[in-house]
Amino acid sequence: MILDRDFYTQNDVVSIAKQLLGKVLYTRIDSAICSGIITETEAYAGITDKASHAYNDRRTPRTEIMYREGGDAYIYLIYGKYSLFNVVTNKTGVPHAILIRSIVPFEGLEIMQQRKGVKPLSIKDGIGPGRLSRLLGIDYRMTGVVLNNSQEGNAIWISDNSINFPEDKIQITKRIGIDYAKEDSERLYRFLIDSTLIDKH
DNA sequence: CGGCCGATCCACT
DNA sequence: GTGGATCGGCCGA
């Protein structure tokens, strides 16, 4: 079941970040469908959160996407190399977003392996936010797309496939790589579940 | 314009 | 553990 606007427009971005664990992120790029089970997320709480691109109500051509109604993709380029994938949440005008930090590759493994710039998938090393976009074929130029699969051509969406894991094993920590956010870097906005605890059916 | 910097990753010591 | 890659976004002049 595909997550719809009602899911993304909930008003607690931190709660949504937790709910996204175990959901399945899909892409259809050049007709090829790939997916990964979400195992790590981070909430970014808009204008009051120093770690957010929209901190202090900073509206720019890039961050304008975050001000849209929840359910669109906010994707941006970092370090000149990596496209980081976020989902926009909350109602129009509230620039909340959630970074998807890690997945377990699920469907379309062969296609993922063939993508340009993708290193071979190995069991041991993790898949971070930059690598997961490479694997799924997500590019920062797709920012602003609606998260559904009804459109023609390329698409991104997230589905609830009833994948189970022990809720009490969710780890909650500070966010990664945002020391510049000072006191807001202390917020416990990161959620992750060990990939070995996921029941893929 | 010019200059700084980043919600990362990987090669190398 | 450390530093370099690499380039768009943002800000200040």
PDB file of C-alpha atoms (C1' of nucleotides) in Angstrom:
ATOM      1  CA  MET A   1       0.000   0.000   0.000  1.00  0.00           C
ATOM      2  CA  ILE A   2       1.495   3.288  -1.180  1.00  0.00           C
ATOM      3  CA  LEU A   3       1.848   6.027   1.415  1.00  0.00           C
ATOM      4  CA  ASP A   4      -0.289   9.012   0.443  1.00  0.00           C
ATOM      5  CA  ARG A   5      -0.633  12.678   1.373  1.00  0.00           C
ATOM      6  CA  ASP A   6      -2.470  11.786   4.574  1.00  0.00           C
ATOM      7  CA  PHE A   7       0.686  10.079   5.804  1.00  0.00           C
ATOM      8  CA  TYR A   8       3.091  12.851   4.859  1.00  0.00           C
ATOM      9  CA  THR A   9       0.933  15.711   6.113  1.00  0.00           C
ATOM     10  CA  GLN A  10       0.876  14.476   9.710  1.00  0.00           C
ATOM     11  CA  ASN A  11       2.141  17.312  11.878  1.00  0.00           C
ATOM     12  CA  ASP A  12       4.934  15.573  13.828  1.00  0.00           C
ATOM     13  CA  VAL A  13       7.979  15.177  11.606  1.00  0.00           C
ATOM     14  CA  VAL A  14       9.816  13.229  14.322  1.00  0.00           C
ATOM     15  CA  SER A  15       7.000  10.706  14.587  1.00  0.00           C
ATOM     16  CA  ILE A  16       6.900  10.297  10.814  1.00  0.00           C
ATOM     17  CA  ALA A  17      10.661   9.700  10.743  1.00  0.00           C
ATOM     18  CA  LYS A  18      10.146   6.790  13.136  1.00  0.00           C
ATOM     19  CA  GLN A  19       7.154   5.473  11.203  1.00  0.00           C
ATOM     20  CA  LEU A  20       9.229   5.339   8.007  1.00  0.00           C
ATOM     21  CA  LEU A  21      11.453   2.587   9.394  1.00  0.00           C
ATOM     22  CA  GLY A  22      10.560  -0.666   7.648  1.00  0.00           C
ATOM     23  CA  LYS A  23       8.705   1.076   4.843  1.00  0.00           C
ATOM     24  CA  VAL A  24       9.930   0.382   1.297  1.00  0.00           C
ATOM     25  CA  LEU A  25      11.410   3.083  -0.931  1.00  0.00           C
ATOM     26  CA  TYR A  26      10.797   2.464  -4.633  1.00  0.00           C
ATOM     27  CA  THR A  27      12.139   4.058  -7.791  1.00  0.00           C
ATOM     28  CA  ARG A  28      11.124   3.549 -11.388  1.00  0.00           C
ATOM     29  CA  ILE A  29      13.915   4.935 -13.546  1.00  0.00           C
ATOM     30  CA  ASP A  30      13.902   4.252 -17.288  1.00  0.00           C
ATOM     31  CA  SER A  31      11.166   1.675 -16.607  1.00  0.00           C
ATOM     32  CA  ALA A  32      13.354  -0.264 -14.162  1.00  0.00           C
ATOM     33  CA  ILE A  33      11.941  -0.750 -10.678  1.00  0.00           C
ATOM     34  CA  CYS A  34      14.263  -0.982  -7.674  1.00  0.00           C
ATOM     35  CA  SER A  35      13.549  -0.795  -3.969  1.00  0.00           C
ATOM     36  CA  GLY A  36      15.087  -0.793  -0.528  1.00  0.00           C
ATOM     37  CA  ILE A  37      13.769  -1.232   2.997  1.00  0.00           C
ATOM     38  CA  ILE A  38      14.271   1.939   5.038  1.00  0.00           C
ATOM     39  CA  THR A  39      16.431   1.303   8.109  1.00  0.00           C
ATOM     40  CA  GLU A  40      17.579   4.780   9.122  1.00  0.00           C
ATOM     41  CA  THR A  41      15.982   8.242   9.056  1.00  0.00           C
ATOM     42  CA  GLU A  42      16.555  11.738  10.420  1.00  0.00           C
ATOM     43  CA  ALA A  43      13.965  14.451  11.063  1.00  0.00           C
ATOM     44  CA  TYR A  44      14.656  18.100  10.171  1.00  0.00           C
ATOM     45  CA  ALA A  45      12.232  20.409  11.912  1.00  0.00           C
ATOM     46  CA  GLY A  46      12.182  23.494   9.732  1.00  0.00           C
ATOM     47  CA  ILE A  47      12.610  27.098  10.755  1.00  0.00           C
ATOM     48  CA  THR A  48      13.448  26.478  14.429  1.00  0.00           C
ATOM     49  CA  ASP A  49      16.029  23.748  13.749  1.00  0.00           C
ATOM     50  CA  LYS A  50      19.559  25.010  13.102  1.00  0.00           C
ATOM     51  CA  ALA A  51      20.382  21.797  11.239  1.00  0.00           C
ATOM     52  CA  SER A  52      17.624  22.355   8.682  1.00  0.00           C
ATOM     53  CA  HIS A  53      18.217  24.045   5.336  1.00  0.00           C
ATOM     54  CA  ALA A  54      15.035  25.982   6.110  1.00  0.00           C
ATOM     55  CA  TYR A  55      16.335  27.279   9.449  1.00  0.00           C
ATOM     56  CA  ASN A  56      15.294  30.849  10.172  1.00  0.00           C
ATOM     57  CA  ASP A  57      12.743  30.644   7.368  1.00  0.00           C
ATOM     58  CA  ARG A  58      15.385  30.636   4.652  1.00  0.00           C
ATOM     59  CA  ARG A  59      13.470  30.524   1.386  1.00  0.00           C
ATOM     60  CA  THR A  60      15.634  29.996  -1.676  1.00  0.00           C
ATOM     61  CA  PRO A  61      14.991  28.293  -5.004  1.00  0.00           C
ATOM     62  CA  ARG A  62      16.354  25.099  -3.461  1.00  0.00           C
ATOM     63  CA  THR A  63      14.531  25.127  -0.129  1.00  0.00           C
ATOM     64  CA  GLU A  64      11.240  26.254  -1.676  1.00  0.00           C
ATOM     65  CA  ILE A  65      10.452  22.562  -2.193  1.00  0.00           C
ATOM     66  CA  MET A  66      10.414  22.036   1.570  1.00  0.00           C
ATOM     67  CA  TYR A  67       7.613  24.573   1.941  1.00  0.00           C
ATOM     68  CA  ARG A  68       5.273  22.488  -0.194  1.00  0.00           C
ATOM     69  CA  GLU A  69       2.591  20.195   1.155  1.00  0.00           C
ATOM     70  CA  GLY A  70       4.020  16.960   2.567  1.00  0.00           C
ATOM     71  CA  GLY A  71       4.461  14.171   0.037  1.00  0.00           C
ATOM     72  CA  ASP A  72       6.997  15.627  -2.370  1.00  0.00           C
ATOM     73  CA  ALA A  73      10.685  14.715  -2.599  1.00  0.00           C
ATOM     74  CA  TYR A  74      13.377  17.167  -1.510  1.00  0.00           C
ATOM     75  CA  ILE A  75      16.643  16.052  -3.084  1.00  0.00           C
ATOM     76  CA  TYR A  76      19.843  18.069  -3.034  1.00  0.00           C
ATOM     77  CA  LEU A  77      23.477  17.757  -4.034  1.00  0.00           C
ATOM     78  CA  ILE A  78      26.106  17.560  -1.327  1.00  0.00           C
ATOM     79  CA  TYR A  79      29.901  17.717  -1.668  1.00  0.00           C
ATOM     80  CA  GLY A  80      29.511  18.053  -5.415  1.00  0.00           C
ATOM     81  CA  LYS A  81      28.931  14.305  -5.687  1.00  0.00           C
ATOM     82  CA  TYR A  82      25.998  12.899  -3.757  1.00  0.00           C
ATOM     83  CA  SER A  83      22.253  13.342  -4.071  1.00  0.00           C
ATOM     84  CA  LEU A  84      20.554  13.079  -0.675  1.00  0.00           C
ATOM     85  CA  PHE A  85      16.917  11.998  -0.658  1.00  0.00           C
ATOM     86  CA  ASN A  86      14.371  13.528   1.724  1.00  0.00           C
ATOM     87  CA  VAL A  87      10.602  13.444   2.017  1.00  0.00           C
ATOM     88  CA  VAL A  88       8.769  16.683   2.659  1.00  0.00           C
ATOM     89  CA  THR A  89       6.233  16.527   5.484  1.00  0.00           C
ATOM     90  CA  ASN A  90       3.573  18.696   7.144  1.00  0.00           C
ATOM     91  CA  LYS A  91       1.187  21.160   5.534  1.00  0.00           C
ATOM     92  CA  THR A  92       1.970  23.794   2.931  1.00  0.00           C
ATOM     93  CA  GLY A  93       4.243  26.509   4.335  1.00  0.00           C
ATOM     94  CA  VAL A  94       5.827  24.359   7.072  1.00  0.00           C
ATOM     95  CA  PRO A  95       9.250  23.302   5.731  1.00  0.00           C
ATOM     96  CA  HIS A  96       9.729  19.977   7.522  1.00  0.00           C
ATOM     97  CA  ALA A  97      11.623  17.101   5.917  1.00  0.00           C
ATOM     98  CA  ILE A  98      13.081  13.686   6.666  1.00  0.00           C
ATOM     99  CA  LEU A  99      16.408  12.443   5.344  1.00  0.00           C
ATOM    100  CA  ILE A 100      16.455   8.775   4.413  1.00  0.00           C
ATOM    101  CA  ARG A 101      19.886   7.725   5.657  1.00  0.00           C
ATOM    102  CA  SER A 102      20.016   4.010   4.966  1.00  0.00           C
ATOM    103  CA  ILE A 103      18.242   1.139   3.227  1.00  0.00           C
ATOM    104  CA  VAL A 104      18.552  -2.596   2.813  1.00  0.00           C
ATOM    105  CA  PRO A 105      18.471  -3.280  -0.935  1.00  0.00           C
ATOM    106  CA  PHE A 106      15.295  -5.258  -1.601  1.00  0.00           C
ATOM    107  CA  GLU A 107      14.196  -5.563  -5.231  1.00  0.00           C
ATOM    108  CA  GLY A 108      16.032  -4.940  -8.501  1.00  0.00           C
ATOM    109  CA  LEU A 109      19.478  -5.812  -7.143  1.00  0.00           C
ATOM    110  CA  GLU A 110      20.909  -6.613 -10.565  1.00  0.00           C
ATOM    111  CA  ILE A 111      19.843  -3.249 -11.962  1.00  0.00           C
ATOM    112  CA  MET A 112      21.316  -1.416  -8.976  1.00  0.00           C
ATOM    113  CA  GLN A 113      24.667  -3.136  -9.476  1.00  0.00           C
ATOM    114  CA  GLN A 114      24.844  -2.003 -13.083  1.00  0.00           C
ATOM    115  CA  ARG A 115      24.345   1.684 -12.309  1.00  0.00           C
ATOM    116  CA  LYS A 116      27.187   4.095 -12.974  1.00  0.00           C
ATOM    117  CA  GLY A 117      29.366   4.871  -9.961  1.00  0.00           C
ATOM    118  CA  VAL A 118      27.951   2.032  -7.878  1.00  0.00           C
ATOM    119  CA  LYS A 119      30.420  -0.065  -5.937  1.00  0.00           C
ATOM    120  CA  PRO A 120      29.644  -3.781  -5.606  1.00  0.00           C
ATOM    121  CA  LEU A 121      27.150  -4.488  -2.833  1.00  0.00           C
ATOM    122  CA  SER A 122      28.765  -6.320   0.021  1.00  0.00           C
ATOM    123  CA  ILE A 123      27.210  -7.629   3.188  1.00  0.00           C
ATOM    124  CA  LYS A 124      29.564  -5.841   5.519  1.00  0.00           C
ATOM    125  CA  ASP A 125      29.694  -2.198   4.566  1.00  0.00           C
ATOM    126  CA  GLY A 126      26.612  -0.131   5.158  1.00  0.00           C
ATOM    127  CA  ILE A 127      24.702   1.922   2.660  1.00  0.00           C
ATOM    128  CA  GLY A 128      24.611   5.613   3.528  1.00  0.00           C
ATOM    129  CA  PRO A 129      22.427   8.413   2.173  1.00  0.00           C
ATOM    130  CA  GLY A 130      24.729   9.138  -0.762  1.00  0.00           C
ATOM    131  CA  ARG A 131      25.140   5.520  -1.813  1.00  0.00           C
ATOM    132  CA  LEU A 132      21.448   4.692  -1.551  1.00  0.00           C
ATOM    133  CA  SER A 133      20.559   7.358  -4.077  1.00  0.00           C
ATOM    134  CA  ARG A 134      23.211   6.010  -6.445  1.00  0.00           C
ATOM    135  CA  LEU A 135      21.799   2.508  -6.094  1.00  0.00           C
ATOM    136  CA  LEU A 136      18.202   3.543  -6.657  1.00  0.00           C
ATOM    137  CA  GLY A 137      19.033   5.953  -9.489  1.00  0.00           C
ATOM    138  CA  ILE A 138      17.893   9.059  -7.586  1.00  0.00           C
ATOM    139  CA  ASP A 139      19.412  12.334  -8.812  1.00  0.00           C
ATOM    140  CA  TYR A 140      19.148  15.789  -7.261  1.00  0.00           C
ATOM    141  CA  ARG A 141      17.576  17.106 -10.445  1.00  0.00           C
ATOM    142  CA  MET A 142      14.454  15.075  -9.542  1.00  0.00           C
ATOM    143  CA  THR A 143      13.821  17.303  -6.538  1.00  0.00           C
ATOM    144  CA  GLY A 144      10.181  18.298  -6.209  1.00  0.00           C
ATOM    145  CA  VAL A 145       8.655  15.141  -7.674  1.00  0.00           C
ATOM    146  CA  VAL A 146       5.469  13.898  -6.074  1.00  0.00           C
ATOM    147  CA  LEU A 147       5.950  10.637  -4.194  1.00  0.00           C
ATOM    148  CA  ASN A 148       3.597   8.388  -6.127  1.00  0.00           C
ATOM    149  CA  ASN A 149       3.792   5.875  -8.952  1.00  0.00           C
ATOM    150  CA  SER A 150       0.869   7.054 -11.007  1.00  0.00           C
ATOM    151  CA  GLN A 151       2.842   9.265 -13.345  1.00  0.00           C
ATOM    152  CA  GLU A 152       4.423   8.200 -16.601  1.00  0.00           C
ATOM    153  CA  GLY A 153       8.163   7.857 -16.761  1.00  0.00           C
ATOM    154  CA  ASN A 154      10.486   8.162 -13.794  1.00  0.00           C
ATOM    155  CA  ALA A 155       8.929   7.992 -10.331  1.00  0.00           C
ATOM    156  CA  ILE A 156       9.701   7.639  -6.637  1.00  0.00           C
ATOM    157  CA  TRP A 157       7.310   6.390  -3.962  1.00  0.00           C
ATOM    158  CA  ILE A 158       7.237   4.733  -0.561  1.00  0.00           C
ATOM    159  CA  SER A 159       5.069   1.758   0.326  1.00  0.00           C
ATOM    160  CA  ASP A 160       3.950  -0.012   3.488  1.00  0.00           C
ATOM    161  CA  ASN A 161       4.630  -3.657   2.720  1.00  0.00           C
ATOM    162  CA  SER A 162       3.902  -4.812   6.293  1.00  0.00           C
ATOM    163  CA  ILE A 163       7.557  -5.609   6.873  1.00  0.00           C
ATOM    164  CA  ASN A 164       8.034  -6.429  10.523  1.00  0.00           C
ATOM    165  CA  PHE A 165      10.776  -5.758  13.058  1.00  0.00           C
ATOM    166  CA  PRO A 166      10.872  -5.501  16.861  1.00  0.00           C
ATOM    167  CA  GLU A 167       9.708  -1.990  17.724  1.00  0.00           C
ATOM    168  CA  ASP A 168      11.641  -2.005  21.005  1.00  0.00           C
ATOM    169  CA  LYS A 169      14.907  -2.430  19.082  1.00  0.00           C
ATOM    170  CA  ILE A 170      14.664   0.974  17.394  1.00  0.00           C
ATOM    171  CA  GLN A 171      17.715   3.066  18.277  1.00  0.00           C
ATOM    172  CA  ILE A 172      17.270   6.802  18.787  1.00  0.00           C
ATOM    173  CA  THR A 173      20.325   9.087  18.608  1.00  0.00           C
ATOM    174  CA  LYS A 174      21.592  12.501  17.647  1.00  0.00           C
ATOM    175  CA  ARG A 175      21.833  13.327  13.959  1.00  0.00           C
ATOM    176  CA  ILE A 176      25.029  12.782  11.957  1.00  0.00           C
ATOM    177  CA  GLY A 177      27.303  15.412  10.456  1.00  0.00           C
ATOM    178  CA  ILE A 178      25.555  18.548  11.731  1.00  0.00           C
ATOM    179  CA  ASP A 179      27.893  19.843  14.438  1.00  0.00           C
ATOM    180  CA  TYR A 180      27.460  23.332  12.995  1.00  0.00           C
ATOM    181  CA  ALA A 181      23.883  23.242  14.342  1.00  0.00           C
ATOM    182  CA  LYS A 182      25.256  23.650  17.866  1.00  0.00           C
ATOM    183  CA  GLU A 183      22.599  23.011  20.521  1.00  0.00           C
ATOM    184  CA  ASP A 184      20.175  21.591  17.971  1.00  0.00           C
ATOM    185  CA  SER A 185      22.676  18.846  17.166  1.00  0.00           C
ATOM    186  CA  GLU A 186      21.651  17.396  20.541  1.00  0.00           C
ATOM    187  CA  ARG A 187      18.109  16.677  19.389  1.00  0.00           C
ATOM    188  CA  LEU A 188      17.311  12.965  19.296  1.00  0.00           C
ATOM    189  CA  TYR A 189      15.948  12.991  15.762  1.00  0.00           C
ATOM    190  CA  ARG A 190      17.727   9.970  14.279  1.00  0.00           C
ATOM    191  CA  PHE A 191      16.009   6.581  14.131  1.00  0.00           C
ATOM    192  CA  LEU A 192      17.554   3.314  13.043  1.00  0.00           C
ATOM    193  CA  ILE A 193      16.926  -0.398  13.143  1.00  0.00           C
ATOM    194  CA  ASP A 194      19.586  -3.077  12.719  1.00  0.00           C
ATOM    195  CA  SER A 195      19.162  -4.619   9.276  1.00  0.00           C
ATOM    196  CA  THR A 196      19.505  -8.141  10.700  1.00  0.00           C
ATOM    197  CA  LEU A 197      16.300  -7.635  12.696  1.00  0.00           C
ATOM    198  CA  ILE A 198      14.187  -7.012   9.609  1.00  0.00           C
ATOM    199  CA  ASP A 199      11.764  -9.746   8.544  1.00  0.00           C
ATOM    200  CA  LYS A 200      11.689  -9.581   4.743  1.00  0.00           C
ATOM    201  CA  HIS A 201       9.112 -12.455   4.600  1.00  0.00           C
TER     202      HIS A 201
ATOM    203  C1'  DC B   1      31.129  38.120  -9.330  1.00  0.00           C
ATOM    204  C1'  DG B   2      34.432  35.646  -5.730  1.00  0.00           C
ATOM    205  C1'  DG B   3      34.829  32.694  -2.075  1.00  0.00           C
ATOM    206  C1'  DC B   4      33.368  29.538   1.272  1.00  0.00           C
ATOM    207  C1'  DC B   5      31.208  25.337   2.557  1.00  0.00           C
ATOM    208  C1'  DG B   6      28.481  21.086   2.908  1.00  0.00           C
ATOM    209  C1'  DA B   7      22.537  16.185   6.289  1.00  0.00           C
ATOM    210  C1'  DT B   8      29.271  12.068   2.247  1.00  0.00           C
ATOM    211  C1'  DC B   9      32.303   8.646   0.718  1.00  0.00           C
ATOM    212  C1'  DC B  10      36.537   6.443  -0.114  1.00  0.00           C
ATOM    213  C1'  DA B  11      41.524   5.956  -0.649  1.00  0.00           C
ATOM    214  C1'  DC B  12      45.417   5.998   1.814  1.00  0.00           C
ATOM    215  C1'  DT B  13      48.669   5.880   5.981  1.00  0.00           C
TER     216       DT B  13
ATOM    217  C1'  DG C   1      42.218   8.162  11.622  1.00  0.00           C
ATOM    218  C1'  DT C   2      42.716  11.673   8.146  1.00  0.00           C
ATOM    219  C1'  DG C   3      42.295  14.362   4.097  1.00  0.00           C
ATOM    220  C1'  DG C   4      40.804  15.127  -0.682  1.00  0.00           C
ATOM    221  C1'  DA C   5      37.269  15.065  -4.281  1.00  0.00           C
ATOM    222  C1'  DT C   6      33.978  18.135  -6.542  1.00  0.00           C
ATOM    223  C1'  DC C   7      30.345  21.571  -7.647  1.00  0.00           C
ATOM    224  C1'  DG C   8      25.892  23.828  -6.720  1.00  0.00           C
ATOM    225  C1'  DG C   9      23.978  26.932  -3.334  1.00  0.00           C
ATOM    226  C1'  DC C  10      24.340  30.865  -0.761  1.00  0.00           C
ATOM    227  C1'  DC C  11      26.078  35.192   0.818  1.00  0.00           C
ATOM    228  C1'  DG C  12      28.511  39.341   0.815  1.00  0.00           C
ATOM    229  C1'  DA C  13      30.706  42.945  -2.002  1.00  0.00           C
TER     230       DA C  13
END
